[in-house]
Every structure is written in structure tokens, then in C-alpha cells.
mmCIF file of C-alpha atoms and ligand atoms in Angstrom:
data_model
loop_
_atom_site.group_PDB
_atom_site.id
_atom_site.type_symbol
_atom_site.label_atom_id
_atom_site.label_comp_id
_atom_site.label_asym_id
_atom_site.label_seq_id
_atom_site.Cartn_x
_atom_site.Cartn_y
_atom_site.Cartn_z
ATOM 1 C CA UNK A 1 73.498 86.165 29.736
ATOM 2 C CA UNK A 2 74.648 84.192 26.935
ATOM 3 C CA UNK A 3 71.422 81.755 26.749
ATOM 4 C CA UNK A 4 69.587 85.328 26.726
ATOM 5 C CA UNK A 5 71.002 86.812 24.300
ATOM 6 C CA UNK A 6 70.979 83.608 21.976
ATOM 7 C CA UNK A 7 67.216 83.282 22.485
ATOM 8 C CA UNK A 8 66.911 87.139 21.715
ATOM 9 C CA UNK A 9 68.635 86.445 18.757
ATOM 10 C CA UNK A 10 67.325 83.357 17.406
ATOM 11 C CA UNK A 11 63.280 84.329 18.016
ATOM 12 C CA UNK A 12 64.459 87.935 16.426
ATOM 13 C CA UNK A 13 65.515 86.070 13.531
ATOM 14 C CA UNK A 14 62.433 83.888 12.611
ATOM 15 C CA UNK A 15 60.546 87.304 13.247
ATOM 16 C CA UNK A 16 62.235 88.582 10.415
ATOM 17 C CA UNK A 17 62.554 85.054 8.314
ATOM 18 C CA UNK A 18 58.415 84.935 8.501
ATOM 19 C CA UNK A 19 57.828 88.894 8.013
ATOM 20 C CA UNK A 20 60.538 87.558 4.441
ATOM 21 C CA UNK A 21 58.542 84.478 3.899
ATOM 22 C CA UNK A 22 55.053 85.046 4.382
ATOM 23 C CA UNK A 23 54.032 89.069 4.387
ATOM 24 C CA UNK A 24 56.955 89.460 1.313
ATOM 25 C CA UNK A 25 56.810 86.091 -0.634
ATOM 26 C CA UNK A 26 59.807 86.900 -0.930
ATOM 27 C CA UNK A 27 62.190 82.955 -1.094
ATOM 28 C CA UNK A 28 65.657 84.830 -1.846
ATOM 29 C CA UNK A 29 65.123 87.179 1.779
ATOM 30 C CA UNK A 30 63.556 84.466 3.835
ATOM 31 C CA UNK A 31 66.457 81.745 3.119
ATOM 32 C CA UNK A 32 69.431 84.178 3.732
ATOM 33 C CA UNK A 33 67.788 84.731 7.183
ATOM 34 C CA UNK A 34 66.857 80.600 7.223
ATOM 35 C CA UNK A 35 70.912 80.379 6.830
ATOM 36 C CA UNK A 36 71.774 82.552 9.220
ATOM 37 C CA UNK A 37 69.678 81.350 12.052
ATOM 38 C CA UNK A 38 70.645 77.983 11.310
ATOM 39 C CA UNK A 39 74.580 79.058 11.349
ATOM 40 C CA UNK A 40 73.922 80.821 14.702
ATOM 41 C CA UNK A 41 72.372 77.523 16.323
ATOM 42 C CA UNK A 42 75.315 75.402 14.652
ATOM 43 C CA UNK A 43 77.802 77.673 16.567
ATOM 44 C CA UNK A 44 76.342 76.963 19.912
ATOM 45 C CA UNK A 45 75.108 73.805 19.629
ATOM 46 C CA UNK A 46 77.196 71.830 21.831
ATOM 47 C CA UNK A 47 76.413 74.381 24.564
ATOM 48 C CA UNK A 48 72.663 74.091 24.441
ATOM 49 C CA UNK A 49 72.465 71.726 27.401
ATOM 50 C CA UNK A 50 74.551 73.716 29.883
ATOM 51 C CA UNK A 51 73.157 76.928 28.698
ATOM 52 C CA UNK A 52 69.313 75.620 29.344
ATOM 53 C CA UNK A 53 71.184 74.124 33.015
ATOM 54 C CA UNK A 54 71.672 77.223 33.802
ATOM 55 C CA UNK A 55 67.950 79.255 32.877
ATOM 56 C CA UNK A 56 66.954 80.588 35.519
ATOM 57 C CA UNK A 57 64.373 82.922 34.035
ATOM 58 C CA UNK A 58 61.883 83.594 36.955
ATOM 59 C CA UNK A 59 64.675 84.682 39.374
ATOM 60 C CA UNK A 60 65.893 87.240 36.270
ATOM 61 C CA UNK A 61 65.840 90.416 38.128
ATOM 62 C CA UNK A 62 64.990 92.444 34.638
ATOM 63 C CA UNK A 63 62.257 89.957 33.663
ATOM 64 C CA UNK A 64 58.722 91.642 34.913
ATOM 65 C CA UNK A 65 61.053 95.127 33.960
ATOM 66 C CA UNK A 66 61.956 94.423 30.513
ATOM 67 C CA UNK A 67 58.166 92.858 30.105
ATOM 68 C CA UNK A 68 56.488 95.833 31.698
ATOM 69 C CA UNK A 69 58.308 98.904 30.157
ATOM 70 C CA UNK A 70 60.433 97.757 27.164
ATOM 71 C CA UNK A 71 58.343 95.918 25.408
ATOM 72 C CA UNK A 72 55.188 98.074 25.661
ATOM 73 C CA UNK A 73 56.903 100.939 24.615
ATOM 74 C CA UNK A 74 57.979 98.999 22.047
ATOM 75 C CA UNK A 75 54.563 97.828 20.928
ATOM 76 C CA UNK A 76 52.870 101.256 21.177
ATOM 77 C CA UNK A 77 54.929 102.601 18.613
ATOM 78 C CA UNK A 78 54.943 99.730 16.216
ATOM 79 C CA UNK A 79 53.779 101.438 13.272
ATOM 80 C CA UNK A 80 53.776 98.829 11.259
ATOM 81 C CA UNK A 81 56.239 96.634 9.436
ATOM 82 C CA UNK A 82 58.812 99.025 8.655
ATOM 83 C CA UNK A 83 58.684 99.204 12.103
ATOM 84 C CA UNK A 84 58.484 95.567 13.535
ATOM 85 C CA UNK A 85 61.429 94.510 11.148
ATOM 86 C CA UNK A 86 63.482 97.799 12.297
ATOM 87 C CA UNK A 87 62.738 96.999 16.113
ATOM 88 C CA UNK A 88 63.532 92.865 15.233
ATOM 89 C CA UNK A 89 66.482 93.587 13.311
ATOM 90 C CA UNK A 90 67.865 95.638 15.956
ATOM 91 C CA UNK A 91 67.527 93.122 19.148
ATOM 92 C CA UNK A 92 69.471 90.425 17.125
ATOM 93 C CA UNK A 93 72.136 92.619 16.266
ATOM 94 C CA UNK A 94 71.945 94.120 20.568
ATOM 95 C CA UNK A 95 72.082 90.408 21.552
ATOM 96 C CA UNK A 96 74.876 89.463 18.875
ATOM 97 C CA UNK A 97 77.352 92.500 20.125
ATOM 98 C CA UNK A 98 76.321 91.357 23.566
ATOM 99 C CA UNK A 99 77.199 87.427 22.589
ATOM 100 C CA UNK A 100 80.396 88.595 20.633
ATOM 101 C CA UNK A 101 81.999 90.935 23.471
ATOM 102 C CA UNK A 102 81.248 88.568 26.202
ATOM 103 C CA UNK A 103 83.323 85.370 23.664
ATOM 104 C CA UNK A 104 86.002 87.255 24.442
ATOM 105 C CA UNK A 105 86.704 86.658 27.858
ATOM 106 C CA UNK A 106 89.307 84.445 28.514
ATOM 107 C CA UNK A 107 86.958 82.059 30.113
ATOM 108 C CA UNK A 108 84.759 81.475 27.216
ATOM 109 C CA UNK A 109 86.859 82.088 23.994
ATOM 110 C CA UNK A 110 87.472 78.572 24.054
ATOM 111 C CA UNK A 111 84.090 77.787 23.068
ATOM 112 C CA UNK A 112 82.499 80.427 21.843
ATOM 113 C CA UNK A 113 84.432 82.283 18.666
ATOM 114 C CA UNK A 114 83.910 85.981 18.872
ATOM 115 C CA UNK A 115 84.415 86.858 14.999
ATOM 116 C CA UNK A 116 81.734 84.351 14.415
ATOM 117 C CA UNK A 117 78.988 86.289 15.925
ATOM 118 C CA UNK A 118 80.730 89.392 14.352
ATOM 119 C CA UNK A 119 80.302 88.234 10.858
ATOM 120 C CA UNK A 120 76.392 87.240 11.613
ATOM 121 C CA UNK A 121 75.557 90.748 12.662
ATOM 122 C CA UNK A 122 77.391 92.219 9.443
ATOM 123 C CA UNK A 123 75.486 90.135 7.801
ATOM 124 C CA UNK A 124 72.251 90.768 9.507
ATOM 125 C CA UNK A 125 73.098 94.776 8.914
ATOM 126 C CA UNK A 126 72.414 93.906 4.802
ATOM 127 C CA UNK A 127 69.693 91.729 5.949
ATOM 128 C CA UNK A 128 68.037 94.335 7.803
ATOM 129 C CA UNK A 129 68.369 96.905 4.663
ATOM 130 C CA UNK A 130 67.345 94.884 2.025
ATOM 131 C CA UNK A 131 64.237 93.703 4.244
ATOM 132 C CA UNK A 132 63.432 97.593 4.617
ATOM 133 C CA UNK A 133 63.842 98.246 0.903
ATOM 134 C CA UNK A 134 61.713 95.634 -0.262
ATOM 135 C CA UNK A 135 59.021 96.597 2.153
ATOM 136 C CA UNK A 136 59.147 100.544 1.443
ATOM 137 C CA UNK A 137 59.451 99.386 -2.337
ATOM 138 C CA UNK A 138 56.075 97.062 -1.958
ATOM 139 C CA UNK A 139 53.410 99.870 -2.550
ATOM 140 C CA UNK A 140 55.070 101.379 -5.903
ATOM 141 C CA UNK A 141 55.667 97.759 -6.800
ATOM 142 C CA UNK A 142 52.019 97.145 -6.507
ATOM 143 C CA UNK A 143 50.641 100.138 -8.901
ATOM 144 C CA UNK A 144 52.768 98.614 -11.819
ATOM 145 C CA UNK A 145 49.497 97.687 -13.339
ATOM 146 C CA UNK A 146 47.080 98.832 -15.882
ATOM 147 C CA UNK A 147 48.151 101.362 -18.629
ATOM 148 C CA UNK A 148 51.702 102.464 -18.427
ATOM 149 C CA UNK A 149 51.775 105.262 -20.638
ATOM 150 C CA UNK A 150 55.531 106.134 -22.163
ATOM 151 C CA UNK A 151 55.814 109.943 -22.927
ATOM 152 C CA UNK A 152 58.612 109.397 -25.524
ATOM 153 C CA UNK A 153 59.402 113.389 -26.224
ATOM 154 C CA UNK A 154 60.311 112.750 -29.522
ATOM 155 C CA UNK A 155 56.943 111.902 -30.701
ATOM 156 C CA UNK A 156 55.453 114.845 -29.282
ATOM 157 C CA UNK A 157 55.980 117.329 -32.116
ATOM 158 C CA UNK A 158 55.418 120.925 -30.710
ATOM 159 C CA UNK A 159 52.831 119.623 -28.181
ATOM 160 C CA UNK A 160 53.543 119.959 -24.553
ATOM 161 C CA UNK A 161 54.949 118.063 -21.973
ATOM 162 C CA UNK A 162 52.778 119.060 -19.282
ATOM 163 C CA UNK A 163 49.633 119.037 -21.214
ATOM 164 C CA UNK A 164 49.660 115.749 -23.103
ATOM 165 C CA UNK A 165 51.055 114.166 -19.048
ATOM 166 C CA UNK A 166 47.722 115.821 -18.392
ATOM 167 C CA UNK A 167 45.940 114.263 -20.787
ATOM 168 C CA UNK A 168 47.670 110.690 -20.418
ATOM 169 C CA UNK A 169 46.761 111.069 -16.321
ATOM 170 C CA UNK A 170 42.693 112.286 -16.668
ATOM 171 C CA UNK A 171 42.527 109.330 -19.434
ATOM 172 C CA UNK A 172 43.443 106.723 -16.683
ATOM 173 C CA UNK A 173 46.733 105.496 -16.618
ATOM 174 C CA UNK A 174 48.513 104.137 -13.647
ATOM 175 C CA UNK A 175 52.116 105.306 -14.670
ATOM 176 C CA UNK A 176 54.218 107.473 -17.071
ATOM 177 C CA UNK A 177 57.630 107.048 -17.985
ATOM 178 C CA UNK A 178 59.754 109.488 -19.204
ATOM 179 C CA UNK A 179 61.674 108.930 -22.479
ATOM 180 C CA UNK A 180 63.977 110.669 -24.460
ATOM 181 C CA UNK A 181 66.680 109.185 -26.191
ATOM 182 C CA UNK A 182 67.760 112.180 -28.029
ATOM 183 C CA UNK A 183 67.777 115.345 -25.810
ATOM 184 C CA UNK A 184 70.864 116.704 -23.618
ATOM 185 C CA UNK A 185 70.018 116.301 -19.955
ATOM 186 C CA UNK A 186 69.882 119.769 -18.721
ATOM 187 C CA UNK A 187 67.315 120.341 -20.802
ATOM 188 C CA UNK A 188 65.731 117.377 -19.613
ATOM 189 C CA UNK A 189 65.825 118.436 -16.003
ATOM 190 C CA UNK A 190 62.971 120.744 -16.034
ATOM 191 C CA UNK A 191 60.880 119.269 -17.657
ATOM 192 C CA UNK A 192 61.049 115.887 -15.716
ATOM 193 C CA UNK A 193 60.633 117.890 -12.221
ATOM 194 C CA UNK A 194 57.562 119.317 -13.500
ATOM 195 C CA UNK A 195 55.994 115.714 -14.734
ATOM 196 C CA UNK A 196 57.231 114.343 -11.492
ATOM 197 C CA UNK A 197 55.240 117.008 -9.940
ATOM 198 C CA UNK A 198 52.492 116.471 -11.559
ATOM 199 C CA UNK A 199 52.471 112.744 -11.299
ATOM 200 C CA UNK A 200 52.590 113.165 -7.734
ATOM 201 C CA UNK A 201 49.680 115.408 -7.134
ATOM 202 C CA UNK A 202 47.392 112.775 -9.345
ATOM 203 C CA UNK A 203 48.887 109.436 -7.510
ATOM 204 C CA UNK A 204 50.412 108.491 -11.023
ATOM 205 C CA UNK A 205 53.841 106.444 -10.255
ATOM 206 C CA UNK A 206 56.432 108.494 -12.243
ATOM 207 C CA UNK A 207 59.455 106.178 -14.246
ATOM 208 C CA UNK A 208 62.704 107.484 -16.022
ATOM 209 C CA UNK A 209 63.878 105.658 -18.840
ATOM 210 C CA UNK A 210 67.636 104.922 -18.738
ATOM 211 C CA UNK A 211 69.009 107.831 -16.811
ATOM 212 C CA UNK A 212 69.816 106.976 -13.430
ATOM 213 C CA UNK A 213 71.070 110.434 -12.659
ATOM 214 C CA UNK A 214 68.288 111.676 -13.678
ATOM 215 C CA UNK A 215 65.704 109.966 -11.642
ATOM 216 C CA UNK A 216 67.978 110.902 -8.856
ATOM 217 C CA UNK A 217 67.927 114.601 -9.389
ATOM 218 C CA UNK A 218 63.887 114.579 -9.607
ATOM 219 C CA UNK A 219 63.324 112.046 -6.875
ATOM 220 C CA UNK A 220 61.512 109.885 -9.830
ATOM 221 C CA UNK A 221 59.356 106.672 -8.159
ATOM 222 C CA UNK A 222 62.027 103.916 -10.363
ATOM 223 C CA UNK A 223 64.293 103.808 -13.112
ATOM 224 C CA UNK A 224 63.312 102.178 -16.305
ATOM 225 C CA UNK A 225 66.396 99.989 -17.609
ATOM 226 C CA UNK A 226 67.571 97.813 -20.802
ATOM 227 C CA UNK A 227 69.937 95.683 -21.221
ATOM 228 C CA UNK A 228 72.731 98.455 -22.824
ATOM 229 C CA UNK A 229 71.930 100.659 -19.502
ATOM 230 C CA UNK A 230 74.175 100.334 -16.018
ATOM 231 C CA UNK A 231 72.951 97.051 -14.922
ATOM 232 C CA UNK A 232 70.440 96.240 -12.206
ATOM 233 C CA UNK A 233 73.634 95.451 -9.309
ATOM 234 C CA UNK A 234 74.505 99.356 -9.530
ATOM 235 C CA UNK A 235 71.144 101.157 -10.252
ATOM 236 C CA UNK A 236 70.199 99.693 -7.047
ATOM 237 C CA UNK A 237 72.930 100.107 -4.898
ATOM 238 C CA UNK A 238 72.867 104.393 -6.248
ATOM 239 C CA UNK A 239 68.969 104.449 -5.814
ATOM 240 C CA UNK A 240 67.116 105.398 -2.742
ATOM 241 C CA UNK A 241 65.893 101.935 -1.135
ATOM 242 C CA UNK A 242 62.119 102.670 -1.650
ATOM 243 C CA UNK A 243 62.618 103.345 -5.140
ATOM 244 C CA UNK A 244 61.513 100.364 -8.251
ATOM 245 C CA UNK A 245 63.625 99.603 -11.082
ATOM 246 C CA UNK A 246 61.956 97.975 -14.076
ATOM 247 C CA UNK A 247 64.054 95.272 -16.569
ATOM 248 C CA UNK A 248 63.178 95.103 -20.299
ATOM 249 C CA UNK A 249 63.875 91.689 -21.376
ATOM 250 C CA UNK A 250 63.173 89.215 -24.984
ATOM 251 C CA UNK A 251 63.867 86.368 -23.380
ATOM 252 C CA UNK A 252 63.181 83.653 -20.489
ATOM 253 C CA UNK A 253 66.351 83.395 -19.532
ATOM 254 C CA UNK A 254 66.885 87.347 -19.134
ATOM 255 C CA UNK A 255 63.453 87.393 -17.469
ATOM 256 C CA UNK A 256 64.485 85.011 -15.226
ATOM 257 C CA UNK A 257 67.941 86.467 -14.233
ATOM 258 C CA UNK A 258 66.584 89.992 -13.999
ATOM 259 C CA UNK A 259 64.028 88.422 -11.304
ATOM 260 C CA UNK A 260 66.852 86.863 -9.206
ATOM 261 C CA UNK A 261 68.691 89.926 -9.374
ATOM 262 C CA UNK A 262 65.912 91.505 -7.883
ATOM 263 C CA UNK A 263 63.463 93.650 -10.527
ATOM 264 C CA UNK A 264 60.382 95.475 -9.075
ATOM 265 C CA UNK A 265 59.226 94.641 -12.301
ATOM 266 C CA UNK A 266 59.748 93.033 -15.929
ATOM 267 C CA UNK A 267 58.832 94.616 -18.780
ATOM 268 C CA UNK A 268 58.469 91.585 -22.165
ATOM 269 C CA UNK A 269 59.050 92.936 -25.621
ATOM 270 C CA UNK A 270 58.349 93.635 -28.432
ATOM 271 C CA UNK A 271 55.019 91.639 -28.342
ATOM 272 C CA UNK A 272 53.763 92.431 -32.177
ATOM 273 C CA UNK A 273 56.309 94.411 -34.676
ATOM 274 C CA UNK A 274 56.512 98.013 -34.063
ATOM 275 C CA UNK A 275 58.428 101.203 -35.931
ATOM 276 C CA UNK A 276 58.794 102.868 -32.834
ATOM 277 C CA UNK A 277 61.968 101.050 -31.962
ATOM 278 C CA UNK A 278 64.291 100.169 -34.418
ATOM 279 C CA UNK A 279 65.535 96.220 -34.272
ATOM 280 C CA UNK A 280 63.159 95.653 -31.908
ATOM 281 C CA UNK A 281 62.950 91.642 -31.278
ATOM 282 C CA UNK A 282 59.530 90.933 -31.613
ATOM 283 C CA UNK A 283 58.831 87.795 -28.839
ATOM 284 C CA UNK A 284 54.976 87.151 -29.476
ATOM 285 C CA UNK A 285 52.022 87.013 -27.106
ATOM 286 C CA UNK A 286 53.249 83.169 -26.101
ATOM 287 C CA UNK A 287 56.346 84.443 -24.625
ATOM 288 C CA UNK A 288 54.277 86.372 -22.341
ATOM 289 C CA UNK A 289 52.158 83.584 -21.216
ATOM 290 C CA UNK A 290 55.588 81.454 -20.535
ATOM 291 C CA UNK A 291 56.542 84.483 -18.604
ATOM 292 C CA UNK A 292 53.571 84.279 -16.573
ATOM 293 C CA UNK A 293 54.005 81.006 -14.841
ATOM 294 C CA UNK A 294 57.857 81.830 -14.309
ATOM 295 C CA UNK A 295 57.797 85.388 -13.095
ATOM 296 C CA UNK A 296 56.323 86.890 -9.977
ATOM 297 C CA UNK A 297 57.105 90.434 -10.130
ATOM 298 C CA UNK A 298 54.414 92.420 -12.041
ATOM 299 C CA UNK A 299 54.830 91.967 -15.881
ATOM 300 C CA UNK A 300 54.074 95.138 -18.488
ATOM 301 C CA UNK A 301 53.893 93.685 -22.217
ATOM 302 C CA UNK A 302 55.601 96.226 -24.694
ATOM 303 C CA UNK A 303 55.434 96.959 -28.616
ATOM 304 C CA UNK A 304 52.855 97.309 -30.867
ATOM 305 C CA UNK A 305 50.697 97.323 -28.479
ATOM 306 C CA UNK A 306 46.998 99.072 -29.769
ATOM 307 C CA UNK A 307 43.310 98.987 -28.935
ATOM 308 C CA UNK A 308 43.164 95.851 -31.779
ATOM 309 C CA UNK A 309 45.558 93.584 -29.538
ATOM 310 C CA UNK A 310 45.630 94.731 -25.906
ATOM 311 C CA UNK A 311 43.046 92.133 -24.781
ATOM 312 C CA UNK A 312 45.468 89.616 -26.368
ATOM 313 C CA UNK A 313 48.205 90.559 -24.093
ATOM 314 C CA UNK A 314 46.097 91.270 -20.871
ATOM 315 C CA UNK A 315 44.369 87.965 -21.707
ATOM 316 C CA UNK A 316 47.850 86.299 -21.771
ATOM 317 C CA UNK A 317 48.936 87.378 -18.048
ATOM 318 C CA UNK A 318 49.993 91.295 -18.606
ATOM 319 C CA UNK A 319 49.987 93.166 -15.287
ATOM 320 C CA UNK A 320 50.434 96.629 -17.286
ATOM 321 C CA UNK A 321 50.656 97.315 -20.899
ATOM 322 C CA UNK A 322 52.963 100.353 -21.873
ATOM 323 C CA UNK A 323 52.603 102.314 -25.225
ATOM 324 C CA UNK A 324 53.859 104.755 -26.614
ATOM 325 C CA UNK A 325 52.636 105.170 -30.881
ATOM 326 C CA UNK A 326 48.843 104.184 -29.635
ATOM 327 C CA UNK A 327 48.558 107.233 -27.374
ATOM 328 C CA UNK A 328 50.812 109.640 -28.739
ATOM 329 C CA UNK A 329 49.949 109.533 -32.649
ATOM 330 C CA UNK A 330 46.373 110.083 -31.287
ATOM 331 C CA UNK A 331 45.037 113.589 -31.993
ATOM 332 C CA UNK A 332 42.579 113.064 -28.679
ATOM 333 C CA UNK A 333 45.243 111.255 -26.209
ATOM 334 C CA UNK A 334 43.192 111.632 -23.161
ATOM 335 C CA UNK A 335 39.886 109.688 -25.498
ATOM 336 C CA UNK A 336 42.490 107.260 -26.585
ATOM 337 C CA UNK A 337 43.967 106.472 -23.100
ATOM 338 C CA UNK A 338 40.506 106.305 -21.756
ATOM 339 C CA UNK A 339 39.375 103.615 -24.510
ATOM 340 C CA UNK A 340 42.301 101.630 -24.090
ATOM 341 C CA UNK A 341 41.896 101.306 -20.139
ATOM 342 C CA UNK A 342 38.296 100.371 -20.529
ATOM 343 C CA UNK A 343 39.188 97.797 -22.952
ATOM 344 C CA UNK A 344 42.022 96.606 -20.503
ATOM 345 C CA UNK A 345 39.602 96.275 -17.140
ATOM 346 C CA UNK A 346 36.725 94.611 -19.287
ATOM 347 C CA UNK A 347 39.095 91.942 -20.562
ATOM 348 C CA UNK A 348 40.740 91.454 -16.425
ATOM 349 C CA UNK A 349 37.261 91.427 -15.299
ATOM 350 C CA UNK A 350 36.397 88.643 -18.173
ATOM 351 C CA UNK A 351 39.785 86.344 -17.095
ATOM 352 C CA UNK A 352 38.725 87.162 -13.560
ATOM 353 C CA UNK A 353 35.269 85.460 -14.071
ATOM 354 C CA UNK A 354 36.792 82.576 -15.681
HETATM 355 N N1 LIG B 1 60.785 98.556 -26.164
HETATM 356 C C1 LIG B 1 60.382 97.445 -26.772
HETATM 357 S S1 LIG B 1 59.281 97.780 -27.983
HETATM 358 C C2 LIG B 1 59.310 99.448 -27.668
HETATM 359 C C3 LIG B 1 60.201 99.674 -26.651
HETATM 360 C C4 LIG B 1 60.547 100.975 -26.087
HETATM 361 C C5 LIG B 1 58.506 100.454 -28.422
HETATM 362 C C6 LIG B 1 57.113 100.579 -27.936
HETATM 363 O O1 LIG B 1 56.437 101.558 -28.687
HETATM 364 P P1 LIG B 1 55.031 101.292 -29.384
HETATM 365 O O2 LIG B 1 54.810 102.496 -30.249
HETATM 366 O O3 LIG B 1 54.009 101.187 -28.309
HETATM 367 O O4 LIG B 1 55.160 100.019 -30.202
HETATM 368 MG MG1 LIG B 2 67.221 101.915 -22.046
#
């Protein structure tokens, strides 16, 4: 029973270490699950010989029945990864309980410690989670790219919300964010569950800017945060698991701890000067190419960003490139968008041929 459930556990565990390693690239995932499978061997190493003594596994009278019915049940209605990490995660935590209630028999408490295997399925239980977030994150995470358009309402004038969204969305962008740094919240509300409507209908992945709340109440796609907002740690504990939260950061060292903290993605700025945010540190096109070789989550270049300089900062490794004066002091915003996504696929297409 014991060598069973060890083996259940162990082979459950590289499942999920591999689905970490090699389907999520993910290093952070793959060696908290490395850890833990190594602890669990550790624990039960000096029993290894008499457990394998006693294998008996032909004579197991739930071998051909656990092969025949639970595990093609189980493989019919594996989905797909969601799915084979759920069904994974749950047979090492089954065969943990199992390991940890049978420890405490008086017989075998001696050598095997109960709160061990306790504390290895608690921490499998965060394991599990943070596996399923990052996987039902992985699609959003993945449209962070081409123009990210920035509806800042306070450079809308009397023009509508709705109608310049509409604009931004048949001109090609990949994602709007909302921003409004000046407007009280309930009057906010409205207007963000209609954009997030919209956005949903045309496939366009819909942002907040700073409120968390916010996004919440609307059931926005992420949360766009700077470094005077609640930090990452919180934002992501409150947020839904499948739900992205983008970092703005000026420098490498910000990049690089917002990416260990776990960012869907980093946004680098201010590239060039811009009036659009006051005391904006401007980090040049050369941060951005540092940036590139460090970072691994989708990068958006920011500020002073036009249809004179976007190749620049596509050329130099951009993922996405979000505006906000370049689109919206545009009398034609859906021509402008449209120009300025054509000019950002013929320069990827360029660095692609290269
Ligand atoms: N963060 C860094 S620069 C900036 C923000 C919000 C302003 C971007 O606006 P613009 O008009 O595209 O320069
Ligand atoms: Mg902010």
C-alpha cells in the first residue's frame, strides 16, 4: 500500500514538473515541484529496498480493475491540460492522505513521519493552483501583442467611449486599456462594463489601469499596474486565477523583479519623451533591447510612441506597443490605428526575415 501510493505520488509529480517545465517554460513552477518530489523520495529513502521486497504488483487484486475502468474514464475526459494537471494533482494528493493516515499506525510511525507527508500535500494544494492559473492565464498572456491601444478618458474631449473603442477595435488593435486617472469610480462603472462588452464580442483583450476593484466588478481580462498601485503579491491573490496583470517598469532591476514575482506581462517606459505623463522617466529604445534578452513574458514599449518611431521599438524586441496621444489626438482614430498596425507587422515581418 505504501510502495503504491509512493509510486502514485512520485510519477504524479514529474507529470506535473514536465507539464511546468516543458508545455509552461515556466523554471519558478517546475523547481518547486523538482523540490518536492525530491523531499518526498528523501523521506522514504531508507525504505526503498523493503518496499520494492515487498511489490507484488501482478497478484494486486485492483490492478487489471484500476487499468480497465479508472484510468479510461479518466482518459476519455481529459480535456486537455487544465484537465491532466487537475486529474495529476489530485492522485498525489489521494496517495499522500493515503501515505500520511497509514504513518500513523503504531507500527510504522517509527519510520515514516505522518506530518511530513501532510506538509507535501499542503504544499502540492498551492502547487496545483498556481499550475491551473498559469495555464488558464496562457491564452490572454499570448494576445499581449501588437497595438495596445490606451483609451485614457481624459483625452477624449466630448467624444465617446463606445465609439472611439469602436474605432480603436475596426483599426486593428489587439487590446485596450482603460484609463482614467481623474474620474470617481461609479461613474466609471458603466462605462467600463460597456467597453468590456464590447471588447469581448470583437476578441479584443480588455485591461484596467490601476483599479483592482474595478476590473473585478466588470470581469476585465487583467489589471494594468505601476509601481504607486497595490503591488503585484495582492492584485494576484484578489484576482480571478485566469486573469493577467501587467507591470510598468524604468528599470532592469524592476523588470526583473516584477518577472520573478510573476507578471503576465512588462510594460518598459517612457521610450522617447512624452507630455502625456508628467515626470515620466524616459529609458530609451536600448533599455528595451536589454530587456529583451532578460525578460520572457511579453514586453509592450510605452511613451512617445508614434508612426515616426514604432519600427524603432518593434525593431528593438517590442511584443506590443501601447499609445495613447498617437491615436487619440487623431481626428480619424480608426485610419490612424490602422496605419500604425501596418507599420508594426511590416517591420515583425522584416526582423522575421532576418
Ligand atoms: N506610462 C509611461 S509613458 C506613458 C505612460 C502611461 C504615457 C504614454 O502616452 P503617449 O501619449 O503614448 O506618450
Ligand atoms: Mg497606475
Amino acid at each position: 500500500m505504501i510502495d503504491a501510493n509512493l509510486n502514485r505520488s512520485s510519477e504524479g509529480l514529474r507529470v506535473l514538473e514536465d507539464v511546468a517545465r516543458f508545455l509552461l517554460n515556466d523554471a519558478e513552477l517546475s523547481k518547486r515541484l523538482k523540490t518536492l518530489r525530491h523531499d518526498l523520495a528523501r523521506q522514504t529513502e531508507s525504505l526503498s529496498t523493503e518496499l520494492l521486497s515487498h511489490r507484488n504488483s501482478e497478484h494486486d487484486v485492483g490492478h487489471s480493475h484500476s487499468k480497465d475502468k479508472r484510468l479510461t474514464a479518466e482518459a476519455t475526459s481529459l480535456r486537455g491540460l487544465l484537465d491532466l494537471v487537475t486529474a495529476n494533482a489530485k492522485r498525489v494528493e489521494e496517495s499522500l492522505r493515503v501515505v500520511e493516515e497509514v504513518a500513523k499506525l503504531p507500527e510504522l510511525s517509527s519510520i515514516l513521519n505522518s506530518a511530513n507527508f501532510e506538509r507535501s500535500r499542503f504544499a502540492l494544494y498551492s502547487l496545483e493552483r498556481d499550475l491551473i492559473s498559469r495555464i488558464s492565464r496562457q491564452d490572454k498572456v499570448a494576445r499581449i501583442s501588437g497595438l495596445y491601444a490606451i483609451l485614457d478618458r481624459q483625452f477624449l474631449a466630448d467624444r465617446d467611449d463606445l465609439d472611439v473603442a469602436n474605432q480603436i477595435i475596426e483599426g486593428g488593435a489587439s487590446v485596450i486599456q482603460l484609463r482614467d486617472k481623474q474620474s470617481q469610480k461609479g461613474k466609471l462603472l458603466p462605462i467600463a462594463q460597456r467597453l468590456r462588452e464590447l471588447c469581448s464580442q470583437a476578441g479584443v483583450l480588455f485591461i484596467i489601469n490601476d483599479y483592482l476593484d474595478l476590473a473585478m466588478a466588470v470581469d476585465a481580462d487583467g489589471l494594468h499596474i505601476g509601481r504607486e498601485d497595490l503591488p503585484l503579491s495582492v492584485v494576484r491573490k484578489e484576482l480571478p486565477v485566469d486573469k493577467i496583470v501587467g507591470c510598468s517598469v524604468t528599470t532592469v532591476s524592476q523588470a526583473k523583479k516584477a518577472q520573478n514575482e510573476g507578471a503576465d506581462y512588462i510594460a518598459v517606459g517612457s521610450v522617447f519623451p512624452t507630455t502625456t505623463k508628467k515626470g515620466a522617466t524616459v529609458v530609451g529604445v536600448d533599455m528595451l533591447k536589454e530587456l529583451r534578452g532578460i525578460v520572457h513574458t511579453p514586453l509592450v514599449a510605452i511613451g512617445g510612441i508614434n508612426e515616426n518611431n514604432i519600427g524603432e521599438v518593434v525593431a528593438a524586441g517590442a511584443d506590443a506597443v501601447a499609445m495613447i496621444s498617437a491615436i487619440l489626438c487623431e481626428e480619424d482614430i480608426r485610419g490612424a490605428v490602422q496605419k500604425l498596425v501596418a507599420k508594426m507587422d511590416l517591420v515583425k515581418e522584416k526582423c522575421q526575415d532576418r
